[in-house]
Amino acid sequence: MTTPAPAADSSGVFPSDTPVAGRKTQEPSAGRRARFGERLAGVFAEEGRLCVGIDPHAHLLEAWGLPASADGLRSFGLTVVEAAAGRAGIVKPQVAFFERFGAAGYGALEQVLAAARAAGLLVIADVKRGDIGTSVTAYAEAWLTPGSPLEADAMTVAAYQGVGSLADAMALGERAGKGLFVLAATSNPEAADVQQAVVRSGPRAGQSVARAIIEDVHSFNQEQPGGAPFGSVGLVLGATVELAHYGIDVATAGERTPALPVLAPGFGHQGARVEDAPRLFGSLATGVIVSESRGLLTAGPAGLADAIARRAEEVRSAHV
């Protein structure tokens, strides 16, 4: 049975940074909400770096014997949460699969998000939102505000309009103890032309778009108060991508502090091997989150917990 969501306090805010029983967390100073980088370091130390995707593809719902409906999504998501709790530290719901069922799908997602956070899992909402001004602020408020029905610990964002367009969302995340992961070098081949394109003007002139995103994220994190081992804003870097083709020198890209969190999809089903992570990411490997979805989910509801436990141990053994 899935652990129920925590109750809101008198202000209507849910305790997003309440320590989980049995997990050692870095304690923030009195009166300060724990920063995302602190919480991420605690998860790495206690549960490891495996991130379990919650991706209810139609073919997986069928294979699991679940209906292609909001009820099926809810059962799928809650089963993944129950299997991951105590075996991995991070889950990543792919919001698109819930969104396709409209309001009912979002209702199911809200229950999955609340159950995951109540179970002590760090939740990354894979929403890939991006915009400017008040629009991007509203997206951040939806996913990163403590007490929001869609509250997660972090969200993925797109910087097509430039990393500066995300400034308000990044600032909101920093205040709320939440994180963001900015798409930089993704594994889909059609993205390469844009992400490898060279910036023509400004302080990042001559760098690839992907490299410029890394530099802008570094700059934001370095401007925040010190003390957190990881920044509140990280990157999405595909594990199947040859980063040198994007003008990224992995030997030096991650040398500054705080370290960059790196959400790295592509392990397992997509072909990347965990043991290759230190070579693939170099100095960025310090913050790598090993994200895997279909490679685990195909184990089915009966075999999922064991598959997660085995994979989590493999990730730990690889010394990522």
CSV table of C-alpha atoms in Angstrom, one decimal:
chain,number,residue,atom,x,y,z
A,1,MET,CA,0.0,0.0,0.0
A,2,THR,CA,1.3,3.4,-0.9
A,3,THR,CA,2.1,5.8,1.9
A,4,PRO,CA,-0.4,8.7,2.1
A,5,ALA,CA,0.5,12.2,1.3
A,6,PRO,CA,1.5,14.5,4.2
A,7,ALA,CA,-1.0,16.9,5.5
A,8,ALA,CA,-0.7,20.6,4.9
A,9,ASP,CA,0.2,22.9,7.8
A,10,SER,CA,-2.0,25.8,9.0
A,11,SER,CA,-0.7,27.9,6.2
A,12,GLY,CA,-1.8,25.4,3.6
A,13,VAL,CA,1.9,24.6,2.7
A,14,PHE,CA,3.0,21.0,2.5
A,15,PRO,CA,6.4,20.2,4.2
A,16,SER,CA,8.4,19.6,1.1
A,17,ASP,CA,11.7,19.3,2.9
A,18,THR,CA,10.6,17.3,5.9
A,19,PRO,CA,13.4,14.7,6.6
A,20,VAL,CA,12.4,11.1,5.8
A,21,ALA,CA,12.7,8.5,8.5
A,22,GLY,CA,15.9,6.6,8.1
A,23,ARG,CA,17.5,9.0,5.6
A,24,LYS,CA,20.4,11.2,6.7
A,25,THR,CA,19.9,14.7,5.3
A,26,GLN,CA,22.0,17.8,5.4
A,27,GLU,CA,20.3,20.1,7.9
A,28,PRO,CA,19.8,23.7,6.8
A,29,SER,CA,20.4,26.5,9.2
A,30,ALA,CA,17.4,27.4,11.5
A,31,GLY,CA,14.6,29.1,9.7
A,32,ARG,CA,15.9,28.2,6.2
A,33,ARG,CA,14.4,25.8,3.7
A,34,ALA,CA,16.8,23.2,2.6
A,35,ARG,CA,18.2,24.0,-0.8
A,36,PHE,CA,17.7,21.6,-3.7
A,37,GLY,CA,21.5,20.9,-3.9
A,38,GLU,CA,21.6,19.9,-0.3
A,39,ARG,CA,18.7,17.6,-0.6
A,40,LEU,CA,20.1,16.0,-3.8
A,41,ALA,CA,23.4,15.4,-2.0
A,42,GLY,CA,21.5,13.6,0.8
A,43,VAL,CA,19.7,11.4,-1.7
A,44,PHE,CA,23.0,10.5,-3.5
A,45,ALA,CA,24.6,9.6,-0.2
A,46,GLU,CA,21.7,7.5,1.2
A,47,GLU,CA,19.9,6.1,-1.9
A,48,GLY,CA,22.3,6.5,-4.8
A,49,ARG,CA,21.9,8.0,-8.2
A,50,LEU,CA,19.3,5.9,-9.9
A,51,CYS,CA,16.3,7.8,-11.2
A,52,VAL,CA,13.3,5.6,-12.1
A,53,GLY,CA,11.1,7.0,-14.9
A,54,ILE,CA,7.3,6.8,-14.5
A,55,ASP,CA,6.4,6.5,-18.2
A,56,PRO,CA,3.0,4.8,-18.7
A,57,HIS,CA,3.4,4.1,-22.5
A,58,ALA,CA,0.3,2.6,-24.0
A,59,HIS,CA,2.1,-0.7,-24.7
A,60,LEU,CA,3.3,-0.8,-21.1
A,61,LEU,CA,-0.2,-0.3,-19.7
A,62,GLU,CA,-1.3,-3.2,-21.9
A,63,ALA,CA,1.6,-5.4,-20.8
A,64,TRP,CA,0.8,-4.6,-17.2
A,65,GLY,CA,-2.8,-5.6,-17.7
A,66,LEU,CA,-4.0,-2.0,-17.0
A,67,PRO,CA,-6.6,0.0,-18.9
A,68,ALA,CA,-5.6,2.9,-21.1
A,69,SER,CA,-7.3,5.4,-18.8
A,70,ALA,CA,-6.6,7.7,-15.9
A,71,ASP,CA,-7.3,4.8,-13.6
A,72,GLY,CA,-4.7,2.8,-15.4
A,73,LEU,CA,-2.2,5.6,-15.1
A,74,ARG,CA,-2.8,6.0,-11.4
A,75,SER,CA,-2.3,2.3,-10.8
A,76,PHE,CA,0.8,2.3,-12.9
A,77,GLY,CA,2.3,5.3,-11.2
A,78,LEU,CA,1.5,4.2,-7.7
A,79,THR,CA,3.0,0.8,-8.4
A,80,VAL,CA,6.3,2.4,-9.6
A,81,VAL,CA,6.4,4.6,-6.5
A,82,GLU,CA,5.9,1.6,-4.2
A,83,ALA,CA,8.6,-0.4,-6.0
A,84,ALA,CA,11.1,2.5,-6.0
A,85,ALA,CA,10.6,3.5,-2.3
A,86,GLY,CA,13.5,2.2,-0.3
A,87,ARG,CA,15.4,1.0,-3.4
A,88,ALA,CA,16.0,4.2,-5.3
A,89,GLY,CA,16.0,7.8,-4.3
A,90,ILE,CA,14.6,9.6,-7.4
A,91,VAL,CA,11.6,9.2,-9.7
A,92,LYS,CA,10.7,11.1,-12.8
A,93,PRO,CA,7.1,11.1,-14.0
A,94,GLN,CA,6.8,11.9,-17.8
A,95,VAL,CA,3.9,14.3,-17.6
A,96,ALA,CA,2.9,13.9,-21.3
A,97,PHE,CA,1.5,10.4,-20.7
A,98,PHE,CA,-0.8,11.8,-18.0
A,99,GLU,CA,-1.7,14.9,-19.9
A,100,ARG,CA,-3.1,13.0,-22.8
A,101,PHE,CA,-6.1,12.1,-20.5
A,102,GLY,CA,-6.9,15.7,-19.7
A,103,ALA,CA,-8.2,16.6,-16.2
A,104,ALA,CA,-8.6,13.0,-15.2
A,105,GLY,CA,-5.0,12.3,-16.1
A,106,TYR,CA,-3.8,15.3,-14.1
A,107,GLY,CA,-5.8,14.1,-11.2
A,108,ALA,CA,-4.0,10.7,-11.4
A,109,LEU,CA,-0.7,12.5,-11.7
A,110,GLU,CA,-1.4,14.6,-8.6
A,111,GLN,CA,-1.9,11.4,-6.6
A,112,VAL,CA,1.3,9.9,-7.9
A,113,LEU,CA,3.3,13.0,-7.2
A,114,ALA,CA,2.0,13.3,-3.6
A,115,ALA,CA,2.6,9.5,-3.0
A,116,ALA,CA,6.1,9.7,-4.3
A,117,ARG,CA,7.1,12.7,-2.1
A,118,ALA,CA,5.4,11.2,0.9
A,119,ALA,CA,7.4,8.1,0.4
A,120,GLY,CA,10.6,10.2,0.6
A,121,LEU,CA,11.4,10.1,-3.1
A,122,LEU,CA,12.9,13.1,-4.8
A,123,VAL,CA,10.5,13.9,-7.7
A,124,ILE,CA,11.6,15.4,-11.0
A,125,ALA,CA,8.6,16.4,-13.1
A,126,ASP,CA,9.6,15.9,-16.7
A,127,VAL,CA,7.5,18.7,-18.1
A,128,LYS,CA,10.0,20.5,-20.4
A,129,ARG,CA,8.3,23.9,-20.0
A,130,GLY,CA,9.8,27.0,-21.4
A,131,ASP,CA,8.5,30.6,-22.1
A,132,ILE,CA,9.2,34.1,-21.1
A,133,GLY,CA,8.0,36.6,-18.5
A,134,THR,CA,4.9,35.8,-16.5
A,135,SER,CA,4.2,32.6,-18.5
A,136,VAL,CA,7.4,30.8,-17.4
A,137,THR,CA,6.8,32.1,-13.9
A,138,ALA,CA,3.4,30.5,-13.9
A,139,TYR,CA,4.8,27.2,-15.0
A,140,ALA,CA,7.3,27.3,-12.2
A,141,GLU,CA,4.6,28.2,-9.7
A,142,ALA,CA,2.6,25.2,-10.8
A,143,TRP,CA,5.4,22.6,-10.4
A,144,LEU,CA,7.7,24.1,-7.8
A,145,THR,CA,5.5,25.9,-5.2
A,146,PRO,CA,5.2,24.1,-1.9
A,147,GLY,CA,1.6,23.0,-1.4
A,148,SER,CA,0.7,23.1,-5.1
A,149,PRO,CA,-1.3,20.1,-6.3
A,150,LEU,CA,1.4,19.4,-8.8
A,151,GLU,CA,4.3,20.0,-6.5
A,152,ALA,CA,7.5,18.3,-7.4
A,153,ASP,CA,11.1,18.7,-6.2
A,154,ALA,CA,12.4,19.7,-9.6
A,155,MET,CA,11.2,20.2,-13.2
A,156,THR,CA,12.7,20.0,-16.6
A,157,VAL,CA,12.7,23.2,-18.6
A,158,ALA,CA,13.6,24.3,-22.2
A,159,ALA,CA,15.7,27.4,-22.9
A,160,TYR,CA,14.8,27.9,-26.6
A,161,GLN,CA,14.4,31.7,-25.8
A,162,GLY,CA,17.7,31.7,-23.9
A,163,VAL,CA,18.5,30.8,-20.4
A,164,GLY,CA,17.8,34.3,-19.4
A,165,SER,CA,14.1,33.7,-20.2
A,166,LEU,CA,14.1,31.2,-17.3
A,167,ALA,CA,15.5,33.7,-14.7
A,168,ASP,CA,12.3,34.1,-12.7
A,169,ALA,CA,11.7,30.3,-12.7
A,170,MET,CA,15.2,29.7,-11.5
A,171,ALA,CA,14.9,32.4,-8.8
A,172,LEU,CA,11.6,30.9,-7.6
A,173,GLY,CA,13.2,27.4,-7.4
A,174,GLU,CA,16.1,28.8,-5.4
A,175,ARG,CA,13.7,30.4,-2.9
A,176,ALA,CA,11.5,27.3,-2.6
A,177,GLY,CA,14.3,24.8,-2.2
A,178,LYS,CA,13.5,23.4,-5.6
A,179,GLY,CA,15.5,22.5,-8.7
A,180,LEU,CA,15.4,22.9,-12.5
A,181,PHE,CA,17.1,20.9,-15.2
A,182,VAL,CA,17.7,22.8,-18.4
A,183,LEU,CA,17.8,20.9,-21.7
A,184,ALA,CA,21.3,21.3,-23.2
A,185,ALA,CA,22.3,18.3,-25.2
A,186,THR,CA,19.5,15.8,-25.8
A,187,SER,CA,19.8,12.4,-27.5
A,188,ASN,CA,17.2,12.9,-30.2
A,189,PRO,CA,19.2,13.3,-33.5
A,190,GLU,CA,16.9,16.1,-34.8
A,191,ALA,CA,18.1,18.4,-32.0
A,192,ALA,CA,21.7,18.3,-32.9
A,193,ASP,CA,21.6,21.1,-35.5
A,194,VAL,CA,20.1,23.5,-33.0
A,195,GLN,CA,22.1,22.5,-30.0
A,196,GLN,CA,25.4,22.4,-31.9
A,197,ALA,CA,24.8,25.7,-33.6
A,198,VAL,CA,27.3,28.5,-32.8
A,199,VAL,CA,26.2,31.5,-30.8
A,200,ARG,CA,27.0,34.6,-32.9
A,201,SER,CA,27.0,37.5,-30.4
A,202,GLY,CA,27.2,38.4,-26.7
A,203,PRO,CA,29.4,36.9,-24.0
A,204,ARG,CA,28.9,33.3,-25.3
A,205,ALA,CA,29.9,34.1,-28.9
A,206,GLY,CA,31.7,31.3,-30.5
A,207,GLN,CA,30.3,28.6,-28.2
A,208,SER,CA,27.7,26.0,-29.2
A,209,VAL,CA,24.2,26.6,-27.9
A,210,ALA,CA,24.6,23.6,-25.6
A,211,ARG,CA,27.9,24.9,-24.2
A,212,ALA,CA,26.4,28.4,-23.7
A,213,ILE,CA,23.6,26.8,-21.7
A,214,ILE,CA,26.1,25.1,-19.5
A,215,GLU,CA,28.0,28.4,-18.9
A,216,ASP,CA,24.8,30.3,-18.2
A,217,VAL,CA,23.6,27.7,-15.7
A,218,HIS,CA,27.1,27.7,-14.0
A,219,SER,CA,26.8,31.5,-13.7
A,220,PHE,CA,23.4,31.4,-12.0
A,221,ASN,CA,24.5,28.8,-9.5
A,222,GLN,CA,27.7,30.6,-8.7
A,223,GLU,CA,25.8,33.8,-8.0
A,224,GLN,CA,23.7,32.1,-5.3
A,225,PRO,CA,24.8,32.0,-1.6
A,226,GLY,CA,27.5,29.4,-1.0
A,227,GLY,CA,27.3,26.2,0.9
A,228,ALA,CA,25.3,23.8,-1.2
A,229,PRO,CA,27.4,21.0,-2.8
A,230,PHE,CA,25.2,21.1,-5.9
A,231,GLY,CA,23.5,24.0,-7.6
A,232,SER,CA,19.7,24.4,-7.7
A,233,VAL,CA,19.8,24.5,-11.5
A,234,GLY,CA,21.2,21.6,-13.5
A,235,LEU,CA,21.3,20.2,-17.0
A,236,VAL,CA,19.8,17.5,-19.2
A,237,LEU,CA,22.6,15.8,-21.0
A,238,GLY,CA,21.8,12.6,-22.9
A,239,ALA,CA,24.0,9.6,-22.0
A,240,THR,CA,24.0,8.6,-25.7
A,241,VAL,CA,25.4,11.9,-26.9
A,242,GLU,CA,29.0,12.5,-27.8
A,243,LEU,CA,29.4,15.8,-25.9
A,244,ALA,CA,32.6,16.7,-27.7
A,245,HIS,CA,30.5,17.3,-30.8
A,246,TYR,CA,28.7,20.0,-28.9
A,247,GLY,CA,31.9,21.8,-28.0
A,248,ILE,CA,31.8,20.5,-24.5
A,249,ASP,CA,35.1,19.5,-22.9
A,250,VAL,CA,33.9,17.0,-20.3
A,251,ALA,CA,37.4,17.1,-18.6
A,252,THR,CA,36.8,20.7,-17.5
A,253,ALA,CA,33.0,21.5,-17.9
A,254,GLY,CA,32.2,20.5,-14.4
A,255,GLU,CA,35.2,21.8,-12.5
A,256,ARG,CA,33.5,24.8,-10.9
A,257,THR,CA,31.5,24.9,-7.7
A,258,PRO,CA,28.8,24.2,-6.8
A,259,ALA,CA,28.7,21.1,-8.9
A,260,LEU,CA,26.1,20.9,-11.7
A,261,PRO,CA,23.3,18.3,-11.3
A,262,VAL,CA,23.1,16.4,-14.5
A,263,LEU,CA,19.9,14.5,-15.4
A,264,ALA,CA,21.2,11.9,-17.9
A,265,PRO,CA,18.5,9.9,-19.8
A,266,GLY,CA,19.6,7.2,-22.2
A,267,PHE,CA,20.8,4.4,-19.9
A,268,GLY,CA,19.4,0.9,-20.3
A,269,HIS,CA,16.9,0.5,-23.1
A,270,GLN,CA,18.4,3.4,-25.1
A,271,GLY,CA,21.9,1.8,-25.0
A,272,ALA,CA,24.1,3.8,-22.6
A,273,ARG,CA,26.0,1.7,-20.0
A,274,VAL,CA,26.3,2.8,-16.4
A,275,GLU,CA,30.0,1.8,-16.3
A,276,ASP,CA,30.7,4.2,-19.1
A,277,ALA,CA,29.4,7.2,-17.2
A,278,PRO,CA,32.7,8.5,-15.9
A,279,ARG,CA,34.1,8.5,-19.4
A,280,LEU,CA,31.0,10.0,-21.0
A,281,PHE,CA,30.7,12.8,-18.5
A,282,GLY,CA,34.2,13.4,-17.1
A,283,SER,CA,34.2,16.2,-14.6
A,284,LEU,CA,30.4,16.4,-14.9
A,285,ALA,CA,30.0,12.9,-13.5
A,286,THR,CA,30.0,14.2,-10.0
A,287,GLY,CA,26.4,15.3,-10.4
A,288,VAL,CA,25.1,12.7,-12.8
A,289,ILE,CA,21.6,11.2,-12.1
A,290,VAL,CA,21.3,7.9,-13.9
A,291,SER,CA,17.8,8.0,-15.5
A,292,GLU,CA,16.2,4.8,-16.7
A,293,SER,CA,12.6,4.1,-17.7
A,294,ARG,CA,11.7,1.4,-20.1
A,295,GLY,CA,14.6,-0.9,-19.2
A,296,LEU,CA,13.1,-1.2,-15.7
A,297,LEU,CA,9.4,-0.8,-16.5
A,298,THR,CA,9.4,-3.8,-18.9
A,299,ALA,CA,10.0,-6.0,-15.8
A,300,GLY,CA,6.3,-5.6,-15.1
A,301,PRO,CA,4.5,-4.9,-11.8
A,302,ALA,CA,5.6,-8.3,-10.3
A,303,GLY,CA,9.3,-7.9,-11.2
A,304,LEU,CA,9.7,-4.1,-10.9
A,305,ALA,CA,10.9,-3.9,-7.3
A,306,ASP,CA,13.6,-6.5,-7.9
A,307,ALA,CA,14.7,-4.8,-11.2
A,308,ILE,CA,15.1,-1.5,-9.5
A,309,ALA,CA,17.0,-3.0,-6.6
A,310,ARG,CA,19.4,-4.7,-9.0
A,311,ARG,CA,19.9,-1.7,-11.1
A,312,ALA,CA,20.4,0.6,-8.1
A,313,GLU,CA,23.2,-1.7,-6.9
A,314,GLU,CA,24.8,-1.8,-10.3
A,315,VAL,CA,24.8,2.0,-10.3
A,316,ARG,CA,26.4,2.1,-6.9
A,317,SER,CA,29.0,-0.5,-7.9
A,318,ALA,CA,29.9,1.6,-11.0
A,319,HIS,CA,31.0,4.4,-8.7
A,320,VAL,CA,29.2,7.0,-10.8
